[in-house]
PDB file of C-alpha atoms in Angstrom:
ATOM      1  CA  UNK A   1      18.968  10.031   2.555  1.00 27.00           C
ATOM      2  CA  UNK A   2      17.874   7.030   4.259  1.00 36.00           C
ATOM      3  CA  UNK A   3      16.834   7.405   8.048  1.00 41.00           C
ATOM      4  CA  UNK A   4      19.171   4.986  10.000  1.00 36.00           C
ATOM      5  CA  UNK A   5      16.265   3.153  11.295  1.00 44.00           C
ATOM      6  CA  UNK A   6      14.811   2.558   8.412  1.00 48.00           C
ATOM      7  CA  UNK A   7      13.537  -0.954   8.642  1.00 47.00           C
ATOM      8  CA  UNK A   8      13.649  -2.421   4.987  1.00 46.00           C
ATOM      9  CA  UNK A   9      16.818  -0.699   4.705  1.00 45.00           C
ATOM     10  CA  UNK A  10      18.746  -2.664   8.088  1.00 42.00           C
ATOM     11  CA  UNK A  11      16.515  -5.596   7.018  1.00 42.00           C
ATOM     12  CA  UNK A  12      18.066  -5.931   3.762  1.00 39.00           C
ATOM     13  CA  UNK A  13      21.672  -4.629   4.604  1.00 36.00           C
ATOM     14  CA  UNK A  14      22.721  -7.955   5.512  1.00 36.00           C
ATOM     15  CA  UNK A  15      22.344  -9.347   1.972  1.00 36.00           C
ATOM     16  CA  UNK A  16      23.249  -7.947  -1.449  1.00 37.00           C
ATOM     17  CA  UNK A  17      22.823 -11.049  -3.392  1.00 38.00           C
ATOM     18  CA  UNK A  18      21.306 -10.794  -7.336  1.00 38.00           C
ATOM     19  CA  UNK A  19      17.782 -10.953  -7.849  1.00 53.00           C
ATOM     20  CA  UNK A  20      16.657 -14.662  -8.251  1.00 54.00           C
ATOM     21  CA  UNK A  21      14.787 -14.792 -11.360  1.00 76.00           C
ATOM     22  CA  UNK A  22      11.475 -12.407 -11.867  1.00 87.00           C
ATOM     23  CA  UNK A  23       9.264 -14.844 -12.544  1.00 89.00           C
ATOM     24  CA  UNK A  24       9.630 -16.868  -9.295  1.00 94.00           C
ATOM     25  CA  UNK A  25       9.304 -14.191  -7.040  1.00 96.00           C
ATOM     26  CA  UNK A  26       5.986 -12.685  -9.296  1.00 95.00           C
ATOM     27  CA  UNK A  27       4.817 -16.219  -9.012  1.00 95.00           C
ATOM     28  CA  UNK A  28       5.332 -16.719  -5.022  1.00 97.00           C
ATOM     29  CA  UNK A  29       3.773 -13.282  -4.492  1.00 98.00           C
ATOM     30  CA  UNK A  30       0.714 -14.415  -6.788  1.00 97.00           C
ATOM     31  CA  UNK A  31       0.945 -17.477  -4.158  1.00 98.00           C
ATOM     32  CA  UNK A  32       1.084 -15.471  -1.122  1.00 98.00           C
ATOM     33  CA  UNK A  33      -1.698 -13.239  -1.931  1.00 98.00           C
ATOM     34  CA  UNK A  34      -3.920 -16.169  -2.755  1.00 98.00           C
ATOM     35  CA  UNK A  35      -3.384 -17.406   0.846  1.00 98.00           C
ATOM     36  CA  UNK A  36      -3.724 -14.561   2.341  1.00 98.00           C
ATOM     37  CA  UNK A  37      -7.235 -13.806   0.657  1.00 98.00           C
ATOM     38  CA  UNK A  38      -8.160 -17.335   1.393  1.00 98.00           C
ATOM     39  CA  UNK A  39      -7.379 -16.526   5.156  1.00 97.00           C
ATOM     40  CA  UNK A  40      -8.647 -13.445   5.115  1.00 97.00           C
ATOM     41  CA  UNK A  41     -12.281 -14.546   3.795  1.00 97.00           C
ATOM     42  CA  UNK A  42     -12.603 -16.911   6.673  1.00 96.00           C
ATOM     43  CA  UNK A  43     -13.394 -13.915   8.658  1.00 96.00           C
ATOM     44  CA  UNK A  44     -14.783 -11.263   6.392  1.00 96.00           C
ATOM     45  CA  UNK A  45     -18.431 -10.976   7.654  1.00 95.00           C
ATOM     46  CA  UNK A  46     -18.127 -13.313   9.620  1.00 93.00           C
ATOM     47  CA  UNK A  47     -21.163 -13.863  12.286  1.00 87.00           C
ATOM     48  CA  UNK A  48     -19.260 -13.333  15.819  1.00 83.00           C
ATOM     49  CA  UNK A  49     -15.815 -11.642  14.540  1.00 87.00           C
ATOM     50  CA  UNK A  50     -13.942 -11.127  17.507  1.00 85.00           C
ATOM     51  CA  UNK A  51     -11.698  -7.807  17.102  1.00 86.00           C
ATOM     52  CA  UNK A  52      -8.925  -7.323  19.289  1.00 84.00           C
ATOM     53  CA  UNK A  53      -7.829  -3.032  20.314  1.00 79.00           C
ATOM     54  CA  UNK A  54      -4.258  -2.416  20.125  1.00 75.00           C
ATOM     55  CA  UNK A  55      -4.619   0.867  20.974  1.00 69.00           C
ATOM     56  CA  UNK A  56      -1.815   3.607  20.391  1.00 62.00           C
ATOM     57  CA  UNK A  57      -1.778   7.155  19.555  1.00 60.00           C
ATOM     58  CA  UNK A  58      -4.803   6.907  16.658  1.00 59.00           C
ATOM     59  CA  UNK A  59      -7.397   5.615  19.578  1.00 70.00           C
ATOM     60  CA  UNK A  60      -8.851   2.809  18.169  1.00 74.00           C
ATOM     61  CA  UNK A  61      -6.256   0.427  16.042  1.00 76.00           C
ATOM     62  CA  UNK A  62      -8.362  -2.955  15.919  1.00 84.00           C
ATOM     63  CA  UNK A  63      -6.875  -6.402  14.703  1.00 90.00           C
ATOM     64  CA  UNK A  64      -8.676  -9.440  14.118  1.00 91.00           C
ATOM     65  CA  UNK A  65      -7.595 -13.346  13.763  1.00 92.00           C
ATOM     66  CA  UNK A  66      -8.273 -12.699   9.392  1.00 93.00           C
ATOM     67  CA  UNK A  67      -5.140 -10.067  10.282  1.00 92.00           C
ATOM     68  CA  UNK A  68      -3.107 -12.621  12.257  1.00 94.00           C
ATOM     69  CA  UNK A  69      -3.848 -15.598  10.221  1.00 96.00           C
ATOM     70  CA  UNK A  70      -3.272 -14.148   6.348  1.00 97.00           C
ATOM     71  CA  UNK A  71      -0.205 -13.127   7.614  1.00 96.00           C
ATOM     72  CA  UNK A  72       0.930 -16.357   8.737  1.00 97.00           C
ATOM     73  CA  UNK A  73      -0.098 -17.790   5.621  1.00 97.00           C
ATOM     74  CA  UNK A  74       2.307 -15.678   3.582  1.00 98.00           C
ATOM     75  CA  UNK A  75       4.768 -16.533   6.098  1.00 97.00           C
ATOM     76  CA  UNK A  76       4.403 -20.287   5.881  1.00 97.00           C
ATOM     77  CA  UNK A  77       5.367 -20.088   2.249  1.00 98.00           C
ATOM     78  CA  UNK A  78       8.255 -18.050   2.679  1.00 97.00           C
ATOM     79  CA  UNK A  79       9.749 -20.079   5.146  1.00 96.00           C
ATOM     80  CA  UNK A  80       9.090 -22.777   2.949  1.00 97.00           C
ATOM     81  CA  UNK A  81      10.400 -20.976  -0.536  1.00 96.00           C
ATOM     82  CA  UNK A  82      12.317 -18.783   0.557  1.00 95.00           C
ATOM     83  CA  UNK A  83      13.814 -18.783   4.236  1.00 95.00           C
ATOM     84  CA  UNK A  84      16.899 -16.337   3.378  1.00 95.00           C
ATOM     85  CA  UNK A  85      14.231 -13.232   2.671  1.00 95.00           C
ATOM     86  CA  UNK A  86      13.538 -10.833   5.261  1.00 96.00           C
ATOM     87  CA  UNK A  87       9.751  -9.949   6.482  1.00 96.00           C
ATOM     88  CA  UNK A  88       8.563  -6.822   7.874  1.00 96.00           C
ATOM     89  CA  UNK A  89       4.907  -7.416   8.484  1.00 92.00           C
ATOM     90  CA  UNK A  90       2.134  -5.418  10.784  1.00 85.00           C
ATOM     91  CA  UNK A  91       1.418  -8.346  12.777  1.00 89.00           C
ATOM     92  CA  UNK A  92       4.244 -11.141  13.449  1.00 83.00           C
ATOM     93  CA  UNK A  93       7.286  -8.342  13.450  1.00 79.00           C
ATOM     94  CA  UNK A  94      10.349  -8.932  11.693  1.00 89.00           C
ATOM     95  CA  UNK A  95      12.878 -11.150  10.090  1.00 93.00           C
ATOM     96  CA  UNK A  96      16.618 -10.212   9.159  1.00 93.00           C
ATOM     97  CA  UNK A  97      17.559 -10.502   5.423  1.00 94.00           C
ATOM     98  CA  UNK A  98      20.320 -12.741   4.311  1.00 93.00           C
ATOM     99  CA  UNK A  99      19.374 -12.255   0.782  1.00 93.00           C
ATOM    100  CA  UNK A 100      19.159  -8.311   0.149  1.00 92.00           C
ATOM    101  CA  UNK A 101      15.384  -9.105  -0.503  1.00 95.00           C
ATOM    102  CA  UNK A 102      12.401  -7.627   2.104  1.00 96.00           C
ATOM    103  CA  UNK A 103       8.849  -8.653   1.882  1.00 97.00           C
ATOM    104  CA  UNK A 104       6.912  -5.860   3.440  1.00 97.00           C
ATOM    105  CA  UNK A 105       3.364  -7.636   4.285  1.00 97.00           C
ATOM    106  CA  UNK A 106      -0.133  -5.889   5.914  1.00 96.00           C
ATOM    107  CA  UNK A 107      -2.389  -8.692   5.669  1.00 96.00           C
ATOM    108  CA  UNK A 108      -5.742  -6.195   6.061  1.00 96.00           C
ATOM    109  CA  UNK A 109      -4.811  -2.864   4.849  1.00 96.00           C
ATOM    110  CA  UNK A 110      -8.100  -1.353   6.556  1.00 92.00           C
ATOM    111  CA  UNK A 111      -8.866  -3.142   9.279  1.00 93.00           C
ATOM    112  CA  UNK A 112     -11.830  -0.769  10.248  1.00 92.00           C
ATOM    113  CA  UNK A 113     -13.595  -1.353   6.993  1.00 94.00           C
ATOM    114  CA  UNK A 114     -13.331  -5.098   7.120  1.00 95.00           C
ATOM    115  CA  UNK A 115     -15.046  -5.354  10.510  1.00 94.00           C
ATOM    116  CA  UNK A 116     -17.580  -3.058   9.399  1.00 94.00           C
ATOM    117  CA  UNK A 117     -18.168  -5.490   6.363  1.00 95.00           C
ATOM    118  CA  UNK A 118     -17.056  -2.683   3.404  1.00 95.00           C
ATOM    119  CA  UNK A 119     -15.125  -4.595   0.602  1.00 94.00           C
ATOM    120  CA  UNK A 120     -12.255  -1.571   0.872  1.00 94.00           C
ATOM    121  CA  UNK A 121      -9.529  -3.281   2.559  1.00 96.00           C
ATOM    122  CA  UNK A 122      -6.675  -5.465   0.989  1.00 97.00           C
ATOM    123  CA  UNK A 123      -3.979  -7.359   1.396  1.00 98.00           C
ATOM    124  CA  UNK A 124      -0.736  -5.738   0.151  1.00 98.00           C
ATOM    125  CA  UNK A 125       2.403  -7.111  -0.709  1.00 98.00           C
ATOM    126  CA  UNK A 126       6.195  -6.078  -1.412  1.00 98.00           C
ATOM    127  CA  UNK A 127       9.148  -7.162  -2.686  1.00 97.00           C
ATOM    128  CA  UNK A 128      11.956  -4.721  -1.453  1.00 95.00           C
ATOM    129  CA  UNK A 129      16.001  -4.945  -2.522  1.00 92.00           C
ATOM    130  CA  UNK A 130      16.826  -2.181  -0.056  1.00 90.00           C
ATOM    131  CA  UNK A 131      16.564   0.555  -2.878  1.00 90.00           C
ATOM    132  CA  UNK A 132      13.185   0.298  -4.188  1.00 91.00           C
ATOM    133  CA  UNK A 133      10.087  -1.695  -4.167  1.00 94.00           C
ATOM    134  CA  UNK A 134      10.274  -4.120  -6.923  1.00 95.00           C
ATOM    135  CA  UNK A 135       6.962  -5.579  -6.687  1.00 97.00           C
ATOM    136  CA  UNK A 136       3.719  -4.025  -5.324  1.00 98.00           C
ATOM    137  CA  UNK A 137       0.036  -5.925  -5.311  1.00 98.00           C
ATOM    138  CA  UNK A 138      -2.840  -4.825  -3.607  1.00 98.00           C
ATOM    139  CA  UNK A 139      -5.409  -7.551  -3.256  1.00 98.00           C
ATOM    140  CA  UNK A 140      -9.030  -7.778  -2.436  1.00 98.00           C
ATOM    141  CA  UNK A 141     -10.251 -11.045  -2.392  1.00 97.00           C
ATOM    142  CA  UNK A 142     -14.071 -10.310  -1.891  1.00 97.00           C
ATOM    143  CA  UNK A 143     -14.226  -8.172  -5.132  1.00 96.00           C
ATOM    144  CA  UNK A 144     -11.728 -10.926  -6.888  1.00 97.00           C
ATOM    145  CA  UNK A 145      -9.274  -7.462  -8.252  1.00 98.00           C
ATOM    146  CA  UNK A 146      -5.708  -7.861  -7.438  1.00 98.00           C
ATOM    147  CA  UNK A 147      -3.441  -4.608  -8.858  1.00 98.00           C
ATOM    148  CA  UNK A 148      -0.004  -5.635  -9.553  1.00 98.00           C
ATOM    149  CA  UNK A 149       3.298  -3.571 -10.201  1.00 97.00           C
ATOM    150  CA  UNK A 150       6.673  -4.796 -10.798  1.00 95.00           C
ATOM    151  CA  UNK A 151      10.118  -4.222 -11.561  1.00 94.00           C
ATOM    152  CA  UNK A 152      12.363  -6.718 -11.599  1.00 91.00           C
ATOM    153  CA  UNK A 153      12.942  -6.457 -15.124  1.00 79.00           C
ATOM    154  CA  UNK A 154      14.002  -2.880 -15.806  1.00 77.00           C
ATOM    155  CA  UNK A 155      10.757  -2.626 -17.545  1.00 86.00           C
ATOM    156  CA  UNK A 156       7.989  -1.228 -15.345  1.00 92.00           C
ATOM    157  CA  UNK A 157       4.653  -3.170 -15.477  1.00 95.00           C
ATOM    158  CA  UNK A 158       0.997  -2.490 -13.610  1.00 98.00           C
ATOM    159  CA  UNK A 159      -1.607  -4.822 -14.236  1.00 98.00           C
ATOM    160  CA  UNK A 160      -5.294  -5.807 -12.972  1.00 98.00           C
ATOM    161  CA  UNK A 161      -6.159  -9.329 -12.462  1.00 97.00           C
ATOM    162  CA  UNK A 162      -9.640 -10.134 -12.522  1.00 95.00           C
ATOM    163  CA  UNK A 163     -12.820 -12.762 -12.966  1.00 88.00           C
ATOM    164  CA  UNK A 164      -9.712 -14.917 -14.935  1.00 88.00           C
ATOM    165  CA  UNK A 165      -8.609 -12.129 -17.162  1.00 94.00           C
ATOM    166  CA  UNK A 166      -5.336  -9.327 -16.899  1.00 95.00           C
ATOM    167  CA  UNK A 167      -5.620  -6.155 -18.292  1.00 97.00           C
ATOM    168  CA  UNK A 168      -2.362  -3.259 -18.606  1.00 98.00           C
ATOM    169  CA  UNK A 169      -3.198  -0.455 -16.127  1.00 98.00           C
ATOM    170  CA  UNK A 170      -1.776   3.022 -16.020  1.00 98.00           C
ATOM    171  CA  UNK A 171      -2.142   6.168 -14.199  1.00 98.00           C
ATOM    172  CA  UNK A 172      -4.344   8.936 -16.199  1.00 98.00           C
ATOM    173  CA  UNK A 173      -3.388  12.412 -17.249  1.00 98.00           C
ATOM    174  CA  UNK A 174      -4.765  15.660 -14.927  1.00 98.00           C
ATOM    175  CA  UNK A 175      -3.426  18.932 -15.998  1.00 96.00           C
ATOM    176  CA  UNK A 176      -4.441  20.780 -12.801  1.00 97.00           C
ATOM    177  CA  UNK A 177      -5.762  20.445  -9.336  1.00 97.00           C
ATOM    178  CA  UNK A 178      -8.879  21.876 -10.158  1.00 97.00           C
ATOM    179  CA  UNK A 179      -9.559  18.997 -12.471  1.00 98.00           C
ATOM    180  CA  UNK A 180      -8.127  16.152 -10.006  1.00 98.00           C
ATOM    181  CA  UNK A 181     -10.179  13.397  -8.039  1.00 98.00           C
ATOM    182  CA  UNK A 182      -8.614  12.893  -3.989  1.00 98.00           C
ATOM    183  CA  UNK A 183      -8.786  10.573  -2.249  1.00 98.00           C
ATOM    184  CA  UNK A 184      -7.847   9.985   1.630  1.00 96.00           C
ATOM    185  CA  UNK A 185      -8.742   7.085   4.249  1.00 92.00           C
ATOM    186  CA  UNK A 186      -9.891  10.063   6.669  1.00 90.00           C
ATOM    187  CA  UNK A 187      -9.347  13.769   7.325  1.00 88.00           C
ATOM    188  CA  UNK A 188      -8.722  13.321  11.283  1.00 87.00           C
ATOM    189  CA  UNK A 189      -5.109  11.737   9.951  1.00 88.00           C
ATOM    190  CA  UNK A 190      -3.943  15.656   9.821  1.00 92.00           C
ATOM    191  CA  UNK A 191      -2.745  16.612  12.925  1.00 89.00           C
ATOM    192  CA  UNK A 192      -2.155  20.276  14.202  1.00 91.00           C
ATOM    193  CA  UNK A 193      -0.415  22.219  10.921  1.00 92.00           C
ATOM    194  CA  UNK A 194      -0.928  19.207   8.464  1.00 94.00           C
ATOM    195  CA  UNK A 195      -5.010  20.071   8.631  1.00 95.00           C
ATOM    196  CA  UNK A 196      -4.821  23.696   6.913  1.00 95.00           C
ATOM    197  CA  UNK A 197      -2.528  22.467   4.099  1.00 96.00           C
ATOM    198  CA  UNK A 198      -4.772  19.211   3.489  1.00 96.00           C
ATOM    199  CA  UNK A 199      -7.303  21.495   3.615  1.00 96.00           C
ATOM    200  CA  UNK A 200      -6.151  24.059   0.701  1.00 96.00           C
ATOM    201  CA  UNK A 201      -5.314  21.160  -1.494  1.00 97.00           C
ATOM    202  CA  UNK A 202      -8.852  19.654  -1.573  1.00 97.00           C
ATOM    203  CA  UNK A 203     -10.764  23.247  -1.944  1.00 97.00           C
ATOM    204  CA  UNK A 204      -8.789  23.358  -4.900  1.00 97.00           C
ATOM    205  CA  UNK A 205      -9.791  19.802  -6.161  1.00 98.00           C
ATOM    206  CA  UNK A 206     -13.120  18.809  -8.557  1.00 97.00           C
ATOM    207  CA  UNK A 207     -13.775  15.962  -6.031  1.00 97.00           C
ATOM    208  CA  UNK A 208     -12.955  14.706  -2.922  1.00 97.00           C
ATOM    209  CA  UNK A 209     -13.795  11.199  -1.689  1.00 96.00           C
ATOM    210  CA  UNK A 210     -12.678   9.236   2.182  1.00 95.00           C
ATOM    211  CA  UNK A 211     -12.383   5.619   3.404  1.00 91.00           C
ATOM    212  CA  UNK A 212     -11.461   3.615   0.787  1.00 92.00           C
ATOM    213  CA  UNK A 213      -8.096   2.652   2.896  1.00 93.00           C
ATOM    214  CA  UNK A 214      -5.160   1.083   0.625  1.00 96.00           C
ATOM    215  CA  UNK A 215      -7.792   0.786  -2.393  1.00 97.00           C
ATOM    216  CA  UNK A 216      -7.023   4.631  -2.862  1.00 98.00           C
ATOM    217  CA  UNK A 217      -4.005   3.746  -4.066  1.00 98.00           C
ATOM    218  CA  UNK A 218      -5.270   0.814  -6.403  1.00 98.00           C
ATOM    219  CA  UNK A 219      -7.976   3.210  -8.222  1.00 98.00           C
ATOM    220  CA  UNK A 220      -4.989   5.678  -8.884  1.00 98.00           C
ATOM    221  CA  UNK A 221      -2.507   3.280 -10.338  1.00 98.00           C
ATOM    222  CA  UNK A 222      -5.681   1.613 -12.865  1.00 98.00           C
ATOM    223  CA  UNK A 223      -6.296   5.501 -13.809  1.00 98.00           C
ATOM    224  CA  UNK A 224      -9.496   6.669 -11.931  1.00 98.00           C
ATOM    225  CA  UNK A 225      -8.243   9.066  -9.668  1.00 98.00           C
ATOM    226  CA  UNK A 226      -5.276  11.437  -9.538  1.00 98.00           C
ATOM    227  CA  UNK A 227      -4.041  12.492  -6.204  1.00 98.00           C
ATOM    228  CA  UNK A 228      -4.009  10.621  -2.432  1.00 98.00           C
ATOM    229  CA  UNK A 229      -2.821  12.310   0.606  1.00 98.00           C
ATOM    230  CA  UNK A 230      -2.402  10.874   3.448  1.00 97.00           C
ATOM    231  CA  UNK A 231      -0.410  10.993   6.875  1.00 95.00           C
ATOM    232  CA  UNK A 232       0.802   9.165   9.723  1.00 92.00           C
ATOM    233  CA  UNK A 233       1.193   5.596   8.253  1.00 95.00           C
ATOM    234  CA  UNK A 234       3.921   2.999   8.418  1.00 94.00           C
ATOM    235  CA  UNK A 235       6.092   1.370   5.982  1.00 95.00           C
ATOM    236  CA  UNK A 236       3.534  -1.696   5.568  1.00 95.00           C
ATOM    237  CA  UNK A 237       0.883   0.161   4.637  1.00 96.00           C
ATOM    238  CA  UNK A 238       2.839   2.107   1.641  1.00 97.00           C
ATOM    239  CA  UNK A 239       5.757  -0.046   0.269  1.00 97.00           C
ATOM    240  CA  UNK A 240       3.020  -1.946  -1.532  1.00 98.00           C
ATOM    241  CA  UNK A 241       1.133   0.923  -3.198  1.00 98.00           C
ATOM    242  CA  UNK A 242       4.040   2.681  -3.632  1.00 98.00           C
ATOM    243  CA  UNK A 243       5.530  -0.002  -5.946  1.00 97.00           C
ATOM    244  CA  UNK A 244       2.581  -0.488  -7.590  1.00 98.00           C
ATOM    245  CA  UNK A 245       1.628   3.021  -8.593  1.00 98.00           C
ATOM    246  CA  UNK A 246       5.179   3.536  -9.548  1.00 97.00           C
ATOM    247  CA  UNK A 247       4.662   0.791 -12.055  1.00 97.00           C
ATOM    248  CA  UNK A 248       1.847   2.543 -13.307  1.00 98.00           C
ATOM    249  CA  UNK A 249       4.034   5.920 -14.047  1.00 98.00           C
ATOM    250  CA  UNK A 250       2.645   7.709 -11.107  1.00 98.00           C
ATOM    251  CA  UNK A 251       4.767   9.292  -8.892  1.00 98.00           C
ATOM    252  CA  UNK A 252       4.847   9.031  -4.719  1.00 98.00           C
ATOM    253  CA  UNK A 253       6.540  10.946  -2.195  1.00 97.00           C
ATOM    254  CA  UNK A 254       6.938  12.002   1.200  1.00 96.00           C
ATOM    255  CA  UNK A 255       5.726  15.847   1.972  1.00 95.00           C
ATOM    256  CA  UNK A 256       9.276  16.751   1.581  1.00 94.00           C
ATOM    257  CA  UNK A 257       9.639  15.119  -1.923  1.00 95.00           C
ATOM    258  CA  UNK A 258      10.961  12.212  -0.968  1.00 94.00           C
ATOM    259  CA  UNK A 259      11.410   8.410  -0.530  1.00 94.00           C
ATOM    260  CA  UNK A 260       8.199   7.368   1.124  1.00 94.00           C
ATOM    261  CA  UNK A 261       8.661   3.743   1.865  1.00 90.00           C
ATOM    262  CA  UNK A 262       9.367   4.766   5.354  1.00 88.00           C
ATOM    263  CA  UNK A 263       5.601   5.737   5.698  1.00 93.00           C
ATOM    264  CA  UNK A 264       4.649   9.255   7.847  1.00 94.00           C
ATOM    265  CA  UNK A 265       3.341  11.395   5.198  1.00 96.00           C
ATOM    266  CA  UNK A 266       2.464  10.433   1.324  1.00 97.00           C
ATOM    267  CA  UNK A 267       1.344  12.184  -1.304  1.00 98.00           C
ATOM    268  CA  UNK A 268       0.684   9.710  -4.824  1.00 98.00           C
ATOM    269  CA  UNK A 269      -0.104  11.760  -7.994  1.00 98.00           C
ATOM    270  CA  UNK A 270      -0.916  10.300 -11.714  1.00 98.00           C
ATOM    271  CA  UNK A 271       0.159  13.727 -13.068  1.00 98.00           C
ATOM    272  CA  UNK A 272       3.548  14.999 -11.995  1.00 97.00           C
ATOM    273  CA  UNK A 273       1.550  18.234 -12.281  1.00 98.00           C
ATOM    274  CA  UNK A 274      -0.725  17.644 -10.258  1.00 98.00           C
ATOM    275  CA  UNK A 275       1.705  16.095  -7.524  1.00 98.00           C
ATOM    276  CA  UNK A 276       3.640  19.596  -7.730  1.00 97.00           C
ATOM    277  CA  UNK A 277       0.485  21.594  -7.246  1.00 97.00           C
ATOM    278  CA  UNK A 278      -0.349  19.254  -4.334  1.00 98.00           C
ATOM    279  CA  UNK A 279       3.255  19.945  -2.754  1.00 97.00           C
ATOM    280  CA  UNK A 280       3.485  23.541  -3.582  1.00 96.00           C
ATOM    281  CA  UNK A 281       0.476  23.725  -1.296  1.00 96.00           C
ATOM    282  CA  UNK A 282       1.260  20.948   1.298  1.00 95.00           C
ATOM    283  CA  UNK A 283       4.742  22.590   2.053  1.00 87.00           C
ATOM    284  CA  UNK A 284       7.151  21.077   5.045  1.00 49.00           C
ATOM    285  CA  UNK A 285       4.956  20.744   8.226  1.00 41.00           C
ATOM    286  CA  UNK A 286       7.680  20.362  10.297  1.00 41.00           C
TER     287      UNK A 286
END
């Protein structure tokens, strides 16, 4: 059921036109992406970064001007391109739909990591219709990888750009948990009862790894890992992932099974086995 706040969803209400053609919106979001890395670069490293605290209930949320400025950039050519399209970014807020089509933009997925100079954050990207994400990419510029998913075609597709050539990605088989690699951005995102069950998942895994931010979800989609769990984040920092690893033939929920483009608590599996031994244990925190 979809929770009567749901942003993307009263974003695209408005609309309910047909999908302009699939290659035009792949191609702007190729565009976007490129000017958000571009933006994003500027800063990354940068002698004398200035980071800004936003605070809230995490402690620490930082933003910098690479944040504010990629985002803009994507912005810019929306209005240009396509000024009907709703926006739901981190950093500039939102923009009503008159199309049926969201963008869902976090400029620096992993803010933390970029001001501490590791090449784990990206820019992600989504194309929403107000049922599902129909495109996903997840971007780093400093590495030159950008992970791609779409579906605007009725035929699923996840690919890896990179150093000028694309390659087909997929998720990988895992029969069992005991065999799976998992990955989370940190285990302080459990809070009270979600810490135990996060907990008995990754006793039970061959390998557990942290702070690799929305490149968790890349690695899974392109078949490295198996399983992220993760809690407490908001729909810009999923839709994107979510759509891509989707693409892939993974599968990504909330705790409770299900749609998790409204953020709060994901688990993203290769295996569907794997993703049922993960919620088995996870359960309904409440």
């Amino acid at each position: 059921m979809t929770p009567p706040t749901d942003p993307i969803q009263s974003a695209a209400r408005a609309g309910g036109a047909p999908h302009p053609d699939a290659e035009t919106l792949i191609g702007l979001s190729h565009r976007m992406a490129d000017a958000a890395g571009t933006a994003a670069l500027r800063h990354f490293r940068a002698t004398g970064l200035t980071t800004e605290d936003k605070g809230g209930k995490d402690g620490f949320d930082p933003v910098t001007a690479g944040d504010r400025e990629a985002e803009a950039a994507m912005r810019r050519l929306l209005a240009e391109e396509r000024p009907g399209d709703g926006i739901l970014g981190e950093e500039h807020g939102q923009v009503t739909s008159s199309t049926g089509l969201t963008w869902v933009l976090d400029p620096i997925d992993g803010t933390r990591a970029f001001i501490a100079g590791l090449p784990t954050w990206g820019v992600l990207i989504a194309l929403d219709d107000g049922k599902a994400g129909r495109i996903g990419i997840v971007d780093q510029p400093f590495t030159g990888e950008r992970f791609v998913g779409q579906d605007l075609t009725g035929v699923p597709e996840a690919r890896l750009m990179r150093a000028g050539h694309e390659t087909s990605i997929q998720v990988r088989s895992c029969a069992d948990l005991k065999s799976a690699i998992l990955f989370t951005t940190a285990p302080e995102l459990f809070d009270g009862a979600e810490r135990p069950r996060f907990e008995a998942v990754r006793a039970r895994t061959r390998l557990t790894r942290y702070g690799v931010d929305c490149y968790a979800y890349a690695l899974l989609a392109a078949g490295q890992i198996d399983l992220v769990i993760e809690s407490g984040l908001e729909s810009y920092d999923i839709a994107a992932p979510a759509a891509l690893i989707r693409a892939a033939g993974g599968i990504v929920t909330d705790w409770e099974g299900g749609d998790p483009r409204w953020g709060g608590r994901v688990v993203a599996a290769g295996d569907p086995r794997v993703h049922a031994a993960a919620m088995e244990l996870l359960g309904a925190t409440g």
